[in-house]
XYZ file of C-alpha atoms in Angstrom:
453
model
C 67.944 -172.010 -17.227
C 68.555 -171.645 -13.429
C 67.769 -168.278 -11.941
C 70.549 -166.547 -10.233
C 69.975 -165.258 -6.636
C 71.588 -161.928 -7.613
C 70.192 -160.014 -10.536
C 71.695 -156.540 -9.768
C 73.368 -154.437 -12.370
C 75.438 -152.826 -9.671
C 76.834 -156.120 -8.205
C 79.375 -156.884 -10.853
C 82.459 -155.116 -9.627
C 85.412 -157.625 -9.589
C 86.853 -158.466 -6.301
C 90.472 -157.750 -5.482
C 93.056 -160.469 -5.011
C 96.023 -159.836 -2.654
C 98.816 -158.323 -4.577
C 96.682 -157.420 -7.568
C 94.983 -154.309 -6.360
C 91.561 -153.420 -4.996
C 88.329 -153.610 -6.902
C 87.868 -151.547 -10.115
C 85.660 -148.482 -9.737
C 82.559 -148.424 -11.790
C 80.961 -145.128 -12.762
C 79.091 -143.479 -9.869
C 80.482 -145.925 -7.331
C 82.526 -144.751 -4.282
C 86.165 -145.658 -4.259
C 86.548 -148.552 -1.756
C 88.457 -147.561 1.386
C 92.011 -148.502 1.128
C 92.319 -148.206 -2.557
C 95.341 -145.970 -2.190
C 97.228 -148.232 0.084
C 100.480 -149.814 -1.059
C 100.570 -153.569 -0.811
C 103.422 -155.980 -1.040
C 103.773 -159.738 -0.649
C 106.551 -160.804 1.628
C 108.328 -162.432 -1.296
C 108.021 -162.358 -5.032
C 104.510 -163.286 -6.287
C 106.010 -166.125 -8.364
C 106.716 -167.910 -5.104
C 102.994 -167.930 -4.231
C 103.145 -166.398 -0.826
C 99.712 -166.108 0.570
C 100.235 -163.104 2.942
C 99.974 -159.412 1.785
C 100.823 -156.494 3.998
C 99.215 -153.179 3.155
C 101.122 -150.033 3.979
C 104.394 -151.901 3.947
C 106.245 -148.888 2.686
C 105.895 -147.289 6.088
C 107.717 -150.048 7.773
C 111.433 -150.113 8.669
C 111.350 -153.445 10.318
C 108.790 -156.297 10.585
C 109.755 -157.918 13.851
C 107.025 -160.430 14.335
C 108.978 -162.468 16.929
C 109.251 -159.578 19.396
C 105.670 -158.519 18.635
C 104.291 -162.033 19.326
C 106.415 -162.285 22.440
C 105.317 -158.956 23.792
C 101.647 -159.242 22.804
C 99.306 -158.566 25.669
C 97.117 -161.644 26.136
C 94.241 -159.691 27.669
C 93.740 -157.291 24.744
C 90.187 -157.218 23.460
C 89.524 -158.313 19.874
C 86.740 -157.371 17.501
C 85.724 -159.689 14.675
C 83.753 -158.188 11.804
C 81.689 -160.644 9.826
C 79.900 -159.270 6.591
C 76.748 -160.857 5.086
C 77.334 -159.975 1.527
C 74.459 -158.621 -0.566
C 71.784 -157.327 1.848
C 70.573 -160.069 4.157
C 66.781 -160.311 4.633
C 66.064 -159.343 8.198
C 62.381 -160.285 7.889
C 63.447 -163.848 7.342
C 66.323 -164.077 9.868
C 63.693 -162.905 12.527
C 60.346 -163.384 10.812
C 57.155 -161.744 12.163
C 55.081 -164.899 12.485
C 52.435 -163.075 14.551
C 51.805 -160.371 11.961
C 49.042 -161.147 9.414
C 50.610 -158.708 6.921
C 53.755 -160.877 6.735
C 51.679 -163.546 5.043
C 49.958 -161.038 2.792
C 53.173 -159.469 1.718
C 54.927 -162.946 1.260
C 52.522 -165.528 -0.014
C 55.273 -167.691 -1.290
C 58.251 -166.900 0.934
C 56.604 -166.638 4.341
C 57.753 -169.311 6.887
C 55.113 -171.282 8.766
C 53.972 -169.751 12.044
C 55.424 -172.718 13.902
C 58.812 -172.753 12.205
C 61.893 -171.886 14.073
C 62.302 -170.866 17.740
C 60.307 -168.082 19.396
C 62.315 -164.795 20.015
C 61.712 -164.246 23.662
C 62.191 -160.525 23.524
C 59.347 -159.864 21.067
C 56.443 -162.180 20.829
C 55.817 -161.152 17.198
C 59.116 -162.652 16.047
C 60.661 -166.161 15.528
C 64.173 -167.200 14.523
C 64.720 -168.581 11.059
C 65.024 -172.423 11.412
C 68.629 -172.231 10.096
C 69.577 -169.869 12.930
C 68.556 -172.234 15.704
C 72.114 -172.476 17.013
C 72.319 -168.695 17.382
C 68.954 -168.865 19.055
C 70.464 -171.161 21.609
C 73.327 -168.716 22.176
C 70.845 -165.964 22.578
C 69.073 -167.958 25.271
C 72.425 -168.262 26.998
C 72.797 -164.436 26.988
C 75.644 -164.460 24.476
C 73.843 -162.933 21.462
C 72.441 -159.338 21.169
C 70.127 -158.793 18.248
C 69.610 -155.520 16.371
C 66.398 -156.144 14.492
C 66.188 -152.957 12.423
C 69.564 -151.280 11.809
C 70.591 -148.796 9.121
C 70.859 -145.025 8.613
C 68.831 -142.068 7.513
C 68.097 -141.585 3.778
C 69.257 -145.178 2.974
C 70.936 -145.778 -0.300
C 69.905 -148.891 -2.212
C 73.176 -149.388 -4.098
C 75.090 -152.344 -2.719
C 78.474 -150.641 -3.100
C 77.540 -147.215 -1.817
C 75.730 -148.561 1.144
C 78.502 -151.128 1.962
C 81.055 -148.355 1.618
C 79.126 -146.265 4.152
C 79.162 -149.225 6.680
C 82.850 -149.900 5.956
C 84.042 -146.292 6.525
C 81.610 -145.516 9.385
C 79.919 -142.522 7.734
C 77.559 -141.685 4.972
C 80.462 -140.146 2.958
C 81.366 -141.737 -0.347
C 84.776 -139.810 -0.314
C 86.296 -141.330 2.851
C 89.285 -143.650 2.042
C 89.883 -145.272 5.359
C 87.715 -147.825 7.155
C 86.360 -147.259 10.628
C 88.457 -150.097 12.049
C 91.424 -148.761 10.079
C 90.981 -145.328 11.808
C 90.880 -147.059 15.107
C 94.093 -148.938 14.353
C 95.728 -145.653 13.198
C 94.903 -144.280 16.680
C 95.973 -147.234 18.782
C 98.118 -149.439 16.572
C 101.857 -149.687 15.983
C 104.114 -149.392 12.943
C 105.639 -152.840 13.046
C 102.571 -155.205 13.568
C 100.597 -155.895 10.421
C 98.679 -158.543 12.276
C 96.902 -155.954 14.414
C 94.380 -155.567 11.491
C 93.825 -159.057 9.882
C 91.641 -159.588 6.869
C 90.912 -163.348 6.702
C 90.636 -163.401 2.965
C 92.843 -163.117 -0.160
C 91.932 -159.409 -0.297
C 91.771 -156.516 2.107
C 88.373 -155.937 3.824
C 87.964 -152.124 3.339
C 86.767 -151.628 6.928
C 90.432 -152.287 7.984
C 91.965 -149.778 5.560
C 94.361 -147.590 7.370
C 96.372 -144.347 6.761
C 99.258 -144.647 9.068
C 99.867 -148.228 10.329
C 100.180 -151.633 8.462
C 97.546 -154.279 8.176
C 97.534 -157.656 6.467
C 95.502 -160.101 4.571
C 95.973 -163.855 4.861
C 93.790 -166.861 3.650
C 94.318 -168.512 7.019
C 97.199 -169.787 9.123
C 97.141 -173.189 7.498
C 97.436 -171.640 4.084
C 100.642 -169.720 4.590
C 102.680 -171.320 1.909
C 105.115 -170.580 -0.896
C 103.731 -173.007 -3.397
C 100.350 -173.584 -5.202
C 97.786 -175.164 -2.875
C 98.219 -178.947 -2.776
C 101.816 -178.865 -4.016
C 103.583 -178.775 -0.650
C 106.144 -181.538 0.079
C 109.163 -182.359 2.171
C 111.495 -180.841 -0.474
C 109.362 -177.614 -0.324
C 110.094 -177.345 3.358
C 113.830 -177.672 2.693
C 113.517 -174.878 0.104
C 111.628 -172.750 2.595
C 114.387 -173.240 5.181
C 116.943 -172.301 2.660
C 115.063 -169.077 1.787
C 115.026 -168.145 5.536
C 118.793 -168.806 5.722
C 119.488 -166.713 2.640
C 117.597 -163.842 4.202
C 119.710 -164.102 7.344
C 122.871 -164.315 5.395
C 122.150 -160.998 3.505
C 120.658 -159.067 6.409
C 123.844 -156.827 6.603
C 124.364 -156.288 2.873
C 125.605 -152.899 1.838
C 122.957 -152.702 -0.826
C 119.688 -151.196 0.506
C 117.491 -153.226 -1.893
C 119.233 -156.471 -0.993
C 118.738 -155.742 2.715
C 115.069 -155.092 2.211
C 114.541 -158.398 0.260
C 116.655 -160.157 2.938
C 114.548 -158.712 5.739
C 111.360 -159.685 3.935
C 112.672 -163.318 3.488
C 113.722 -163.583 7.071
C 110.529 -162.235 8.576
C 108.356 -164.271 6.224
C 110.357 -167.374 7.256
C 109.882 -166.637 10.928
C 106.082 -165.840 10.518
C 105.677 -169.117 8.563
C 107.251 -171.051 11.410
C 104.828 -169.383 13.820
C 101.828 -170.056 11.720
C 102.449 -173.476 10.285
C 101.473 -175.157 13.584
C 98.223 -173.189 14.015
C 96.027 -174.862 11.356
C 92.677 -176.032 12.738
C 93.722 -179.612 12.196
C 96.640 -179.237 14.576
C 96.304 -179.924 18.255
C 93.121 -180.278 20.226
C 90.413 -177.997 18.985
C 87.647 -177.557 21.672
C 84.822 -177.278 19.162
C 83.310 -178.985 16.218
C 83.331 -176.754 13.114
C 81.038 -177.682 10.224
C 82.687 -179.470 7.240
C 82.265 -177.301 4.120
C 83.947 -176.319 0.875
C 83.443 -172.740 2.000
C 86.342 -171.104 3.636
C 84.433 -169.461 6.497
C 84.561 -172.285 9.134
C 88.240 -172.931 8.432
C 89.206 -169.290 8.732
C 87.373 -168.873 12.011
C 89.036 -171.981 13.413
C 92.357 -170.531 12.281
C 91.631 -167.253 13.889
C 90.873 -168.932 17.223
C 94.224 -170.828 17.031
C 96.061 -167.648 16.272
C 94.505 -165.849 19.343
C 95.341 -168.870 21.430
C 98.934 -168.628 20.313
C 99.137 -164.953 21.373
C 99.145 -163.458 17.957
C 98.883 -159.649 18.448
C 95.455 -159.311 16.647
C 93.208 -156.375 17.530
C 90.656 -156.480 14.772
C 89.809 -159.101 12.100
C 87.380 -158.908 9.299
C 85.917 -161.639 6.927
C 82.971 -162.470 4.774
C 80.296 -164.970 5.745
C 79.278 -167.769 3.434
C 76.637 -167.299 0.786
C 75.305 -164.446 -1.296
C 72.395 -162.491 0.348
C 71.280 -160.539 -2.672
C 68.309 -162.862 -3.041
C 66.252 -161.378 -5.853
C 65.314 -164.809 -7.012
C 64.655 -168.205 -5.373
C 65.471 -166.779 -2.013
C 64.347 -169.663 0.153
C 67.047 -172.156 -0.710
C 69.864 -169.709 -0.961
C 69.060 -168.201 2.399
C 68.586 -171.549 4.244
C 71.973 -172.832 3.298
C 73.879 -169.588 3.832
C 72.305 -168.923 7.224
C 72.873 -172.453 8.528
C 76.584 -172.527 7.579
C 77.061 -169.049 9.062
C 75.223 -169.891 12.242
C 76.901 -173.284 12.678
C 80.378 -171.743 12.096
C 79.713 -168.799 14.502
C 78.574 -171.095 17.279
C 81.587 -173.350 16.723
C 83.919 -170.343 16.965
C 82.265 -169.234 20.244
C 82.585 -172.641 21.750
C 86.180 -172.829 20.571
C 86.912 -169.558 22.302
C 85.228 -170.716 25.470
C 87.205 -173.970 25.440
C 90.396 -172.076 25.075
C 89.584 -169.656 27.822
C 89.490 -166.751 25.338
C 85.804 -165.968 25.132
C 85.897 -162.897 27.357
C 88.371 -161.238 25.015
C 86.469 -161.546 21.668
C 83.425 -159.733 20.345
C 81.823 -160.714 16.969
C 79.889 -158.084 15.021
C 77.646 -159.472 12.188
C 76.395 -156.978 9.692
C 74.932 -156.429 6.095
C 74.588 -153.324 3.899
C 70.867 -153.198 4.040
C 67.806 -155.396 4.511
C 65.208 -156.491 1.984
C 61.752 -155.052 0.973
C 58.752 -156.320 2.966
C 56.920 -157.498 -0.124
C 58.248 -160.483 -2.182
C 58.846 -159.880 -5.844
C 57.692 -162.015 -8.818
C 60.828 -164.148 -8.846
C 60.441 -165.863 -5.414
C 62.822 -163.332 -3.926
C 62.985 -159.925 -2.338
C 64.458 -156.624 -3.521
C 66.761 -154.111 -1.789
C 65.311 -152.580 1.272
C 66.450 -150.360 4.206
C 66.530 -151.544 7.872
C 68.387 -154.729 8.196
C 69.564 -156.970 11.070
C 72.782 -157.025 13.059
C 74.212 -159.350 15.682
C 76.681 -159.047 18.394
C 78.081 -162.383 19.721
C 80.224 -163.068 22.770
C 80.232 -163.743 26.540
C 80.467 -160.100 27.361
C 77.446 -158.792 25.319
C 74.370 -157.848 27.233
C 72.346 -160.487 25.416
C 69.425 -158.127 24.866
C 67.710 -156.594 21.857
C 69.142 -153.333 20.696
C 66.533 -150.845 19.539
C 63.196 -152.337 18.538
C 61.375 -154.243 15.807
C 59.108 -151.534 14.377
C 56.476 -153.860 12.823
C 54.903 -154.113 9.373
C 51.815 -152.007 10.111
C 53.500 -148.709 11.135
C 57.098 -149.662 10.607
C 57.517 -149.433 6.852
C 58.747 -146.402 4.960
C 57.040 -144.940 1.849
C 58.793 -147.570 -0.402
C 57.659 -150.500 1.754
C 60.988 -150.977 3.477
C 61.586 -151.673 7.180
C 62.407 -148.491 8.965
C 65.706 -148.572 10.908
C 65.346 -148.012 14.685
C 69.085 -148.194 15.300
C 71.722 -146.154 13.464
C 74.940 -148.162 12.658
C 77.093 -145.226 13.503
C 75.663 -145.162 17.042
C 76.372 -148.935 17.315
C 79.980 -148.375 16.052
C 80.464 -145.599 18.614
C 79.243 -147.905 21.365
C 81.497 -150.644 20.243
C 84.561 -148.241 20.179
C 83.731 -146.767 23.615
C 82.328 -149.762 25.458
C 84.516 -152.608 23.992
C 87.597 -151.081 22.462
C 87.901 -148.311 25.191
C 88.585 -145.566 22.702
C 86.975 -142.188 21.922
C 84.425 -142.644 19.158
C 84.519 -138.978 18.299
C 88.095 -139.414 16.965
C 86.910 -142.171 14.506
C 83.264 -141.751 13.627
C 82.394 -138.375 12.002
C 79.831 -136.438 14.051
C 79.720 -139.286 16.545
C 78.105 -137.075 19.283
C 74.904 -136.902 17.315
C 74.252 -140.701 17.512
C 72.747 -142.382 20.530
C 74.915 -145.085 22.092
C 72.972 -148.314 23.036
C 74.398 -150.263 26.029
C 76.120 -153.264 24.428
C 78.581 -154.695 26.884
C 78.107 -155.890 30.474
């Protein structure tokens, strides 16, 4: 029987599907941010519409056309990429020059000559699967945070992930840190301002005041099961839009609401249907994969190029990083597809002249323990690795790598030298030009690293 990479008892919470609610809460786990948000599909679920708007009850009008036409093309965008499960920072940047690394990991240790040397710390080398990101780092377009976390780290996936998503070590917070940013600067008639590229809401985007949306991708905005589209489908969709327009002035409030949803959905479909990554000239080569990640990034680049009014977007990277067993193969494949896709996205943005507008933040809920376990894997740790990707990043290491000799805590986990709340505060102030104190609880107590040039 094949071992599973994930063997955690607390990793079984079912995921939410757009329109079906957010994940069920298991005993002792914090409620995911956004659990209380109302969510509605644009049309009836039986039609298979792929887009869900969260907080739709607060909207009087969804005027996408005027929003798209009036979108500022120089607005900065933050893209949040989650490495699900606790990515092993001691493999992503492995300490080839430290003898303890080979003592602690007799099976999993990478050869001293593997990968590319990390120029900012001679002890470290890039995992071979991250070679494309090493090249971007050499170009000054990647900042590495080699040991990021928080004080008194929690080893539960869901509790720690919740902390990162809400921007505080508070299990009771119900809005995401990006959601609170959108509540501060967003508007009431633009769900695309916070875009979850998924069939569920990414909790970091959960708001209290303004709408946000989840969509599988611009090339999947359809009203039929995937693979069932045809010419007659398009005629039906046109008819749906016409019916919406015809009933826009109905005396019945419920009819007007349905008509408005039909009309707006039709207009948005017309805007999005031409934006799939296969349409037009894409100035980058995305990896071919059954995983949705490269397709979603390609779609996001196309949406930004078309002037879609997106401020923040969130999505999950390929793979499962909770590598308790058979870590090597799982990690190799996941890191390679993630790195190849992120570099393709960067090249795509550069080719479209958008690169100065976009910052990508890569994060995971924690790192892994320094010592390997008995199943060719590693267990939950503390300090993990983060990345910032873009042409405007400083391209320098944030914090420091503490080393295996003096840098482990009493449980054998890498100590964090950067607090994620300080990094969030720096992103808010230096990239999004907003007051971190209004969004991150007790923000003044966290040091801000210099992230943007």
